[in-house]
Amino acid sequence: MLSRGAMVAATATSNFCIRPYNRPSLHDITLFLSSFNRLKTSQVASAKPGALRVSSSRPISAMANAAGNGSGKAAAPLLSDADELINSVETFIFDCDGVIWKGDSLIAGVPETLDMLRSKGKRLVFVTNNSTKSRKQYGKKFETLGLTVGEEEIFASSFAAAAYLESIDFPRDKKDDGDKRIELKPGFLLEQDKDVGAVVVGFDRYVNYYKIQYGTLCIRENPGCLFIATNRDAVTHLTDAQEWAGGGSMVGALRGSTQKEPIVVGKPSTFMMDYVSKKFQISKSQICMVGDRLDTDILFGQNGGCKTLLVLSGVTTLPMLQNPGNSIQPDFYTNKVSDLLIKKVANV
């Protein structure tokens, strides 16, 4: 039996087990966010008042307006002098999917660009909303692609969820719940653990009705139960052949069934930006956020007070950027990351 105050998490393992979770340092931690994580505590309401700030998940349009990106803002200019941008900041934060790679394919020119920036003394940080891998696993992916990136330079939304839970002194035990299914029969009643204090939703290739119903019951019926999302990305790059439904589709299922908005710890929430800035003692005005998505990467940089560079190698196309209905405009845009290697960029 689990005592009250324990923390539980559901993973995609085939076995159901309850075991203690002795939390390591955040450098190594992963909460297995490839599935719905059910975090259990009787102390949810006693979160530290000084904990790191996390933005709630407001509609993108509202967040854009809050960041000062009204529909009347001038269209972003093409990056014409890469050296000027490079010399104006100390740190570059890169999104990964659609910027560094697509699926398992490295985007051309990335190694040379990263080497150039390091040679100029720039700090490089890699931030991704993909919650399916730990920092160590992402480190191996970078290595497989021929890139030398330290684990301390990698920040995934799974790490952000772990950091957030640590910041509110969440307990340290977890329960693996396996790949359960529901067999609907007359009179069947699914009972949830009444001590579950938070439901964390990340990208899940094996999402099923049991996970949705269980999470719904916890959020709706357990007093004070938190609803935390690693991200609300509409699409993701599982392969380089097409876009695939993203973590937002899983979050949307519980948002629809609970009629509640989640706390989002990934982009465009400023939680990871605040964490990175504090950890490395970086002034946000000295950061350039480089990404391929307007509603996550660029808004993330703008919400954090950073310079922003949109690359057209991923989700966002030039027509999308220049659409009159688009209210999120980066400081600059360019074709791909390797355009930073040259001073003058040809017209797109």
Short mmCIF file of C-alpha atoms in Angstrom, two decimals:
data_model
loop_
_atom_site.label_atom_id
_atom_site.label_comp_id
_atom_site.label_asym_id
_atom_site.label_seq_id
_atom_site.Cartn_x
_atom_site.Cartn_y
_atom_site.Cartn_z
CA MET A 1 0.00 0.00 0.00
CA LEU A 2 1.23 3.47 -0.80
CA SER A 3 1.25 5.95 2.04
CA ARG A 4 -0.26 9.37 1.47
CA GLY A 5 2.25 11.88 0.21
CA ALA A 6 3.86 9.53 -2.30
CA MET A 7 4.31 10.43 -5.97
CA VAL A 8 3.21 8.11 -8.75
CA ALA A 9 3.90 8.11 -12.46
CA ALA A 10 2.46 5.95 -15.23
CA THR A 11 4.92 4.76 -17.84
CA ALA A 12 4.58 2.71 -21.00
CA THR A 13 6.08 -0.41 -19.42
CA SER A 14 4.16 -3.65 -19.64
CA ASN A 15 4.27 -4.39 -15.91
CA PHE A 16 2.36 -2.79 -13.06
CA CYS A 17 4.48 -2.10 -10.04
CA ILE A 18 4.86 0.21 -7.10
CA ARG A 19 8.37 1.14 -6.10
CA PRO A 20 10.17 3.94 -4.28
CA TYR A 21 11.58 6.72 -6.39
CA ASN A 22 14.77 8.16 -4.95
CA ARG A 23 15.14 11.34 -6.93
CA PRO A 24 18.64 11.93 -8.37
CA SER A 25 19.92 15.34 -9.37
CA LEU A 26 18.03 17.16 -12.10
CA HIS A 27 21.00 16.45 -14.37
CA ASP A 28 19.90 12.82 -14.54
CA ILE A 29 16.18 12.86 -13.80
CA THR A 30 13.42 11.74 -16.13
CA LEU A 31 9.76 11.28 -15.28
CA PHE A 32 9.04 9.02 -18.24
CA LEU A 33 6.79 11.58 -19.88
CA SER A 34 6.17 9.45 -22.95
CA SER A 35 2.93 8.60 -21.19
CA PHE A 36 0.47 10.11 -18.77
CA ASN A 37 2.21 10.58 -15.44
CA ARG A 38 0.07 10.52 -12.35
CA LEU A 39 1.83 12.29 -9.51
CA LYS A 40 0.57 11.59 -6.05
CA THR A 41 0.66 13.76 -2.96
CA SER A 42 -1.48 14.96 -0.11
CA GLN A 43 0.57 18.15 0.04
CA VAL A 44 -0.18 19.71 -3.37
CA ALA A 45 -1.71 22.83 -1.86
CA SER A 46 1.44 23.57 0.16
CA ALA A 47 3.70 24.43 -2.80
CA LYS A 48 6.50 26.84 -1.98
CA PRO A 49 5.46 30.45 -2.65
CA GLY A 50 8.94 31.17 -3.96
CA ALA A 51 8.93 28.41 -6.56
CA LEU A 52 9.98 29.14 -10.12
CA ARG A 53 7.19 30.73 -12.13
CA VAL A 54 5.18 28.74 -14.67
CA SER A 55 2.75 30.30 -17.11
CA SER A 56 -0.75 28.86 -17.30
CA SER A 57 -1.91 27.72 -20.70
CA ARG A 58 -3.75 30.72 -22.06
CA PRO A 59 -4.87 30.76 -25.70
CA ILE A 60 -2.02 31.58 -28.06
CA SER A 61 -3.74 34.75 -29.25
CA ALA A 62 -3.96 36.04 -25.69
CA MET A 63 -0.30 35.23 -25.05
CA ALA A 64 0.69 36.98 -28.26
CA ASN A 65 -1.20 40.09 -27.23
CA ALA A 66 0.38 39.97 -23.80
CA ALA A 67 3.78 39.87 -25.46
CA GLY A 68 2.95 42.97 -27.45
CA ASN A 69 2.43 41.25 -30.77
CA GLY A 70 -0.73 42.88 -32.04
CA SER A 71 -1.99 42.19 -35.52
CA GLY A 72 -0.70 45.60 -36.60
CA LYS A 73 2.95 44.74 -35.98
CA ALA A 74 5.23 45.10 -39.00
CA ALA A 75 6.28 41.94 -40.81
CA ALA A 76 9.60 40.45 -39.73
CA PRO A 77 12.63 41.34 -41.89
CA LEU A 78 14.86 38.80 -43.58
CA LEU A 79 18.14 38.32 -41.73
CA SER A 80 20.60 40.31 -43.86
CA ASP A 81 23.66 40.56 -41.61
CA ALA A 82 24.30 37.46 -39.52
CA ASP A 83 27.44 38.88 -37.92
CA GLU A 84 25.50 41.80 -36.48
CA LEU A 85 23.04 39.44 -34.79
CA ILE A 86 25.78 37.10 -33.57
CA ASN A 87 27.78 39.96 -32.06
CA SER A 88 24.72 41.37 -30.29
CA VAL A 89 24.13 38.35 -28.02
CA GLU A 90 26.08 36.00 -25.77
CA THR A 91 23.85 32.93 -25.96
CA PHE A 92 21.89 31.09 -28.63
CA ILE A 93 19.00 28.87 -27.59
CA PHE A 94 18.03 26.41 -30.32
CA ASP A 95 14.89 24.40 -30.74
CA CYS A 96 15.74 20.91 -32.04
CA ASP A 97 12.99 19.44 -34.26
CA GLY A 98 12.87 21.40 -37.50
CA VAL A 99 15.95 23.44 -36.59
CA ILE A 100 18.78 21.01 -35.84
CA TRP A 101 17.16 17.88 -37.27
CA LYS A 102 14.01 16.51 -38.84
CA GLY A 103 13.11 13.11 -37.47
CA ASP A 104 16.46 11.32 -37.45
CA SER A 105 18.00 13.39 -40.25
CA LEU A 106 20.43 16.21 -39.51
CA ILE A 107 19.67 19.47 -41.31
CA ALA A 108 22.50 20.52 -43.64
CA GLY A 109 25.04 23.00 -42.31
CA VAL A 110 24.20 22.58 -38.62
CA PRO A 111 27.60 21.18 -37.47
CA GLU A 112 29.54 23.99 -39.13
CA THR A 113 27.19 26.61 -37.69
CA LEU A 114 27.47 25.32 -34.13
CA ASP A 115 31.26 25.08 -34.44
CA MET A 116 31.41 28.68 -35.70
CA LEU A 117 29.31 29.98 -32.82
CA ARG A 118 31.39 28.11 -30.24
CA SER A 119 34.58 29.49 -31.81
CA LYS A 120 33.19 32.98 -31.20
CA GLY A 121 32.66 32.17 -27.54
CA LYS A 122 28.88 31.87 -27.69
CA ARG A 123 27.03 29.71 -25.20
CA LEU A 124 24.72 27.18 -26.89
CA VAL A 125 21.58 25.76 -25.28
CA PHE A 126 19.12 23.31 -26.83
CA VAL A 127 15.49 23.44 -25.70
CA THR A 128 12.84 21.04 -26.99
CA ASN A 129 9.18 20.47 -26.22
CA ASN A 130 9.57 16.79 -27.07
CA SER A 131 9.14 14.94 -23.78
CA THR A 132 9.82 11.39 -24.99
CA LYS A 133 13.54 11.38 -24.12
CA SER A 134 15.69 12.18 -21.10
CA ARG A 135 18.69 14.50 -21.30
CA LYS A 136 20.97 11.49 -21.51
CA GLN A 137 18.95 10.05 -24.40
CA TYR A 138 19.01 13.38 -26.23
CA GLY A 139 22.76 13.51 -25.66
CA LYS A 140 23.05 10.18 -27.44
CA LYS A 141 20.92 11.44 -30.33
CA PHE A 142 23.18 14.46 -30.78
CA GLU A 143 26.18 12.13 -30.70
CA THR A 144 24.62 9.79 -33.26
CA LEU A 145 24.14 12.77 -35.58
CA GLY A 146 27.79 13.73 -35.17
CA LEU A 147 27.21 16.72 -32.87
CA THR A 148 29.15 17.33 -29.67
CA VAL A 149 26.61 18.61 -27.15
CA GLY A 150 26.85 18.20 -23.38
CA GLU A 151 23.87 16.99 -21.36
CA GLU A 152 24.03 20.19 -19.32
CA GLU A 153 23.24 22.11 -22.53
CA ILE A 154 20.01 20.16 -23.19
CA PHE A 155 16.63 21.09 -21.74
CA ALA A 156 13.60 19.00 -22.73
CA SER A 157 10.07 19.57 -21.48
CA SER A 158 10.32 16.32 -19.50
CA PHE A 159 13.20 17.92 -17.60
CA ALA A 160 11.10 21.07 -17.17
CA ALA A 161 8.29 19.04 -15.60
CA ALA A 162 10.77 17.42 -13.21
CA ALA A 163 12.27 20.81 -12.35
CA TYR A 164 8.83 22.29 -11.75
CA LEU A 165 7.81 19.46 -9.45
CA GLU A 166 11.06 19.81 -7.54
CA SER A 167 10.48 23.56 -7.23
CA ILE A 168 7.19 22.92 -5.38
CA ASP A 169 8.73 20.19 -3.17
CA PHE A 170 6.76 17.35 -4.70
CA PRO A 171 7.42 13.96 -2.99
CA ARG A 172 9.78 11.35 -4.36
CA ASP A 173 7.98 8.05 -4.93
CA LYS A 174 6.44 6.88 -8.17
CA LYS A 175 4.25 4.03 -9.41
CA ASP A 176 4.54 2.45 -12.84
CA ASP A 177 1.05 1.74 -14.10
CA GLY A 178 1.77 -0.16 -17.30
CA ASP A 179 -0.24 -0.37 -20.49
CA LYS A 180 -3.73 -0.93 -19.08
CA ARG A 181 -6.92 -1.16 -21.09
CA ILE A 182 -10.60 -0.70 -20.30
CA GLU A 183 -13.09 -3.42 -21.13
CA LEU A 184 -16.46 -1.72 -20.98
CA LYS A 185 -19.11 -3.97 -19.45
CA PRO A 186 -22.51 -3.22 -17.94
CA GLY A 187 -22.00 -1.63 -14.52
CA PHE A 188 -18.21 -1.26 -14.94
CA LEU A 189 -16.73 1.46 -12.73
CA LEU A 190 -13.11 2.63 -12.96
CA GLU A 191 -11.82 3.82 -9.61
CA GLN A 192 -8.87 6.18 -9.38
CA ASP A 193 -6.37 6.54 -6.55
CA LYS A 194 -7.77 9.33 -4.38
CA ASP A 195 -4.27 10.42 -3.34
CA VAL A 196 -3.10 11.34 -6.84
CA GLY A 197 -2.18 15.02 -6.65
CA ALA A 198 -1.09 15.79 -10.22
CA VAL A 199 -1.48 14.47 -13.74
CA VAL A 200 1.39 15.25 -16.12
CA VAL A 201 0.66 14.82 -19.82
CA GLY A 202 3.43 14.41 -22.38
CA PHE A 203 3.65 13.03 -25.89
CA ASP A 204 2.50 9.40 -25.85
CA ARG A 205 2.64 7.04 -28.85
CA TYR A 206 0.57 4.57 -26.84
CA VAL A 207 -2.20 6.81 -25.56
CA ASN A 208 -5.38 4.88 -24.82
CA TYR A 209 -8.79 5.36 -23.29
CA TYR A 210 -7.73 3.99 -19.89
CA LYS A 211 -5.11 6.72 -19.51
CA ILE A 212 -7.54 9.43 -20.61
CA GLN A 213 -10.31 8.25 -18.27
CA TYR A 214 -7.98 7.74 -15.31
CA GLY A 215 -6.41 11.17 -15.73
CA THR A 216 -9.86 12.72 -16.14
CA LEU A 217 -11.09 11.19 -12.90
CA CYS A 218 -8.04 12.37 -10.97
CA ILE A 219 -8.24 15.95 -12.26
CA ARG A 220 -12.00 16.26 -11.85
CA GLU A 221 -12.52 14.40 -8.57
CA ASN A 222 -9.31 14.59 -6.51
CA PRO A 223 -9.23 17.84 -4.51
CA GLY A 224 -6.41 20.14 -5.64
CA CYS A 225 -5.12 17.73 -8.31
CA LEU A 226 -2.77 19.57 -10.71
CA PHE A 227 -3.07 19.24 -14.50
CA ILE A 228 0.41 19.74 -15.98
CA ALA A 229 1.32 19.61 -19.68
CA THR A 230 4.83 19.37 -21.07
CA ASN A 231 3.65 21.21 -24.19
CA ARG A 232 0.64 21.82 -26.43
CA ASP A 233 2.39 21.41 -29.79
CA ALA A 234 -0.12 20.68 -32.54
CA VAL A 235 2.36 18.69 -34.64
CA THR A 236 5.79 17.13 -34.30
CA HIS A 237 8.46 15.60 -36.56
CA LEU A 238 8.57 11.89 -35.81
CA THR A 239 10.01 11.34 -39.28
CA ASP A 240 11.33 13.64 -41.98
CA ALA A 241 8.55 12.52 -44.36
CA GLN A 242 5.59 14.38 -42.84
CA GLU A 243 4.23 16.12 -39.76
CA TRP A 244 2.60 14.00 -37.05
CA ALA A 245 0.05 14.85 -34.38
CA GLY A 246 1.93 16.38 -31.44
CA GLY A 247 1.64 16.41 -27.67
CA GLY A 248 -1.15 18.94 -27.88
CA SER A 249 -3.46 16.21 -29.12
CA MET A 250 -2.95 14.25 -25.88
CA VAL A 251 -3.29 17.37 -23.74
CA GLY A 252 -6.41 18.32 -25.69
CA ALA A 253 -8.07 15.02 -24.80
CA LEU A 254 -7.87 15.75 -21.07
CA ARG A 255 -8.59 19.43 -21.53
CA GLY A 256 -11.78 18.46 -23.34
CA SER A 257 -12.87 15.88 -20.77
CA THR A 258 -12.03 17.98 -17.69
CA GLN A 259 -12.86 21.45 -19.07
CA LYS A 260 -9.73 22.69 -17.29
CA GLU A 261 -6.64 24.47 -18.59
CA PRO A 262 -3.27 22.82 -17.84
CA ILE A 263 -0.15 24.37 -16.41
CA VAL A 264 2.30 24.27 -19.33
CA VAL A 265 5.98 23.92 -18.44
CA GLY A 266 7.33 23.72 -22.00
CA LYS A 267 7.46 26.45 -24.63
CA PRO A 268 5.99 29.09 -24.84
CA SER A 269 5.80 29.14 -21.03
CA THR A 270 8.73 31.10 -19.60
CA PHE A 271 9.56 28.42 -17.03
CA MET A 272 12.45 26.91 -19.00
CA MET A 273 13.73 30.35 -19.99
CA ASP A 274 13.74 31.45 -16.35
CA TYR A 275 15.46 28.21 -15.35
CA VAL A 276 18.18 28.47 -18.02
CA SER A 277 18.76 32.16 -17.32
CA LYS A 278 19.15 31.52 -13.61
CA LYS A 279 21.32 28.41 -14.00
CA PHE A 280 23.83 30.00 -16.38
CA GLN A 281 23.50 33.56 -15.02
CA ILE A 282 22.49 34.82 -18.47
CA SER A 283 20.81 38.15 -19.09
CA LYS A 284 17.74 37.43 -21.23
CA SER A 285 18.49 40.48 -23.40
CA GLN A 286 21.72 38.71 -24.37
CA ILE A 287 19.90 35.61 -25.68
CA CYS A 288 18.71 34.83 -29.20
CA MET A 289 16.02 32.18 -29.47
CA VAL A 290 16.20 30.23 -32.75
CA GLY A 291 13.18 28.15 -33.71
CA ASP A 292 10.87 27.00 -36.50
CA ARG A 293 7.51 27.55 -34.80
CA LEU A 294 5.83 30.88 -34.21
CA ASP A 295 3.43 29.82 -31.45
CA THR A 296 6.04 28.04 -29.33
CA ASP A 297 9.65 28.97 -30.14
CA ILE A 298 9.24 32.60 -31.17
CA LEU A 299 6.61 33.32 -28.53
CA PHE A 300 8.87 31.62 -25.97
CA GLY A 301 11.69 34.01 -26.84
CA GLN A 302 9.41 37.05 -26.89
CA ASN A 303 7.79 36.17 -23.57
CA GLY A 304 11.30 35.87 -22.11
CA GLY A 305 12.50 39.21 -23.48
CA CYS A 306 15.00 37.69 -25.94
CA LYS A 307 15.88 38.36 -29.56
CA THR A 308 14.20 35.87 -31.90
CA LEU A 309 15.19 34.25 -35.20
CA LEU A 310 12.71 32.12 -37.15
CA VAL A 311 14.09 29.49 -39.51
CA LEU A 312 11.93 28.16 -42.36
CA SER A 313 13.36 24.64 -42.22
CA GLY A 314 10.56 23.22 -40.08
CA VAL A 315 6.90 23.89 -39.39
CA THR A 316 6.54 27.56 -40.37
CA THR A 317 6.57 28.54 -44.04
CA LEU A 318 7.06 32.00 -45.48
CA PRO A 319 3.35 32.33 -46.42
CA MET A 320 2.42 31.41 -42.84
CA LEU A 321 4.81 34.03 -41.46
CA GLN A 322 3.57 36.73 -43.82
CA ASN A 323 -0.12 35.88 -43.50
CA PRO A 324 -2.00 39.05 -42.44
CA GLY A 325 -3.71 37.05 -39.72
CA ASN A 326 -0.41 36.11 -38.07
CA SER A 327 0.27 38.31 -35.06
CA ILE A 328 3.55 36.69 -33.96
CA GLN A 329 6.52 38.23 -35.74
CA PRO A 330 10.16 37.36 -34.93
CA ASP A 331 12.96 39.93 -34.98
CA PHE A 332 14.36 38.19 -38.08
CA TYR A 333 13.68 35.19 -40.27
CA THR A 334 15.91 33.12 -42.54
CA ASN A 335 15.90 29.83 -44.46
CA LYS A 336 17.95 27.67 -42.13
CA VAL A 337 20.42 27.79 -39.25
CA SER A 338 23.44 27.64 -41.54
CA ASP A 339 22.53 31.08 -42.89
CA LEU A 340 24.31 32.35 -39.78
CA LEU A 341 27.55 31.35 -41.51
CA ILE A 342 27.28 34.11 -44.11
CA LYS A 343 26.98 37.85 -43.72
CA LYS A 344 24.55 38.53 -46.52
CA VAL A 345 21.64 36.20 -47.20
CA ALA A 346 19.99 35.95 -50.61
CA ASN A 347 16.27 36.67 -50.79
CA VAL A 348 14.03 33.75 -49.84
#
